[in-house]
Amino acid sequence: MIRIDAEQTLVRVHHEEWARVVASLTRRFGDLDIAEEAAAEAFATAVERWPADGVPPNPGAWLTTTANHKAIDRIRRESKRDDKHREAQMVYDDDPPEPLGAIDDDRLRLVFTCCHPALALETRVALTLRMVGGLTVPEIARAFLVQETAMGQRITRAKAKIKAARIPYRVPSTEDLPARVSGVLAVLFLVFNEGYLATGPDSDPVRHELTAEAIRLTRLIRGLMPQDGEVAGLLALMLLTEARRTARISAGGELVPLGEQDRGAWDTALIAEGHQLVRERLATGMRPGRYQILAAINAVHTSVRDVRDTDWSQIVALYDQLVRLDPSAIVALNRAIAVAELDGPDVALAAVDQLKDKLDGYHAYHATRADFLRRLGRSQESRAAYDQAIELAGNTAETAYLTHRRDQLAN
């Protein structure tokens, strides 16, 4: 019983405390590598000791203290760390705590701190996803559609650049927020996506703790930057997507696509809030950004009670706007899915086939082709595409859905 309780507590505490522990150590020692490795060692120690000894009365404080000791031990082993060695002696000093600056949430402060504009945007996002502790390197690699080793090297290089350039880890001020918010929003969007459709086969297909945390942090940013259209757009996008969560997985564990979901199970309060945010942004008359357009697309989807009433021409028009802002292969793929509903799967398939070189390793590319081929009656080709999608998909519910669809094909 102690072991089960300890394991459950460790899962919960890792999610709740990782960012706080890393942020605390980073502020004290000024070194992200030391902070991350000491935090990891502290959690590893907890994995060994808590099942046998029981969960301590204050798990977060236990982890912070243990991580501090681990960091001090490492610094002492490194002879060239004299200054940090002296700093490490003062673990229990009486100095007043560092000012919180513009942000008083530990996790959000760590995200903004890591999203330093001296780093390339993709690098900021990858580093922050790793340091915030919500995603592993394999999960981040899948989000960026790159190999795990390449993503690990990218994160390592980002840390090395921070050290070489002596980029300070300090709490961002109000003036810092506009320069960093684009990276922060990208991080939260990817965290949300990992919760919305988990990429790993060993996790739950939908990770509500990640979607809920991404929404919570985006709400905090909305409070800090109420006039920022992209913050409002991302929050609306998350709310309109989260509203469909309970309808997305069947009782048998299969993914339920948007067109087949029970719309009566959608969260009407979240939809109303998301629609209100979209309307507020439209009322400003300002040119919308990427997240605002995505939110508008989701507003169209969630504005009708029957999928047959969906205004696909409006959705394609919105994707046309999005392509001009973000001419990526992923956006082109999603646009093709909407085009299939408007102009037919034959037209959409021709557009999707042009994306092969860029998306051949992406399961959704093959799943989309499989669906179009199925609808065109090309069963043998559809089956081959389903096989490729199943091989590449990591989400268990999605794999079950794709397998079911493949097995329904005529021989």
C-alpha angles and dihedrals in degrees: 000000000000090000093051092047091047093050092049091048092049092054091050095042094048090058094044102038109031096086093044093051093047091046092050093050093044091054092048101044102022093223123108094197092055091045095050096043094046091049091049091050091049092053090046089053090050090052089056100041110031097063089054102032099032130245113303118243091251108029095180094053091046091053093046093050093045092047091050090054091047090052092049091050091053094047091050090054092056109076094197094060098083097139093047090044090059090046090050091058089068098066092136098038122148097231114136115258119267113268113263093227116198095335126060098180113095097213095046091047090054091050092051091044093054093044092078114168091225087076125071112262096247090048092049090051095047094046093047094047088055097044097045085060099225095111135039124224092259090051091049091048091053090049090055094040092236135120118277092238091052091051092048090052091048092054092046091051090050091055090046091052091050090054096044094047092042090230105185123235101222135147107268118244125220088265090057096056101081092053092051105034097088091060092044092052090049089053094049092046091055092045089052092048091052088054094043093053113004113216098207125086092217098059134070111280090239117034106200093181089065097046091046092050093047090052092047093052093044089053088054091052090048087057091050096044108025094163096053108109096200092053089054090044094052092047090050091048092051094047094049091048095044089051088071097048100106091050096051101079122052124223087258093056098256126135112252111213119226095257092055100043124118099248091195087070093058118111104253094192092057091045092051091050092047093049091049091054091049092050091049091054093047090051091060091065090219122140107267124236130220098280093045091054092047089050090051090052090052090046089058091050093049097043096078130063094211123051089219089067094057113130098230093173089061091047092051090048090053091049088051088058091047093051089058090055098036113021092182126142091243092058090046090052093051091047089053090055089057091044089055089061092048105036103015136265094276092064092043093048091057090055093046094050089061089063096060097105092053101037106030091115094049116096095211091060091058092040090054092049090047091054094048092047090048091053090050091053094247094134100166093053090043091054091052091050091049089051091055092047092050091050092053100038117098101181110096095213092049092048090052091050094048091047091051092050092048093049091052091062119110114253 
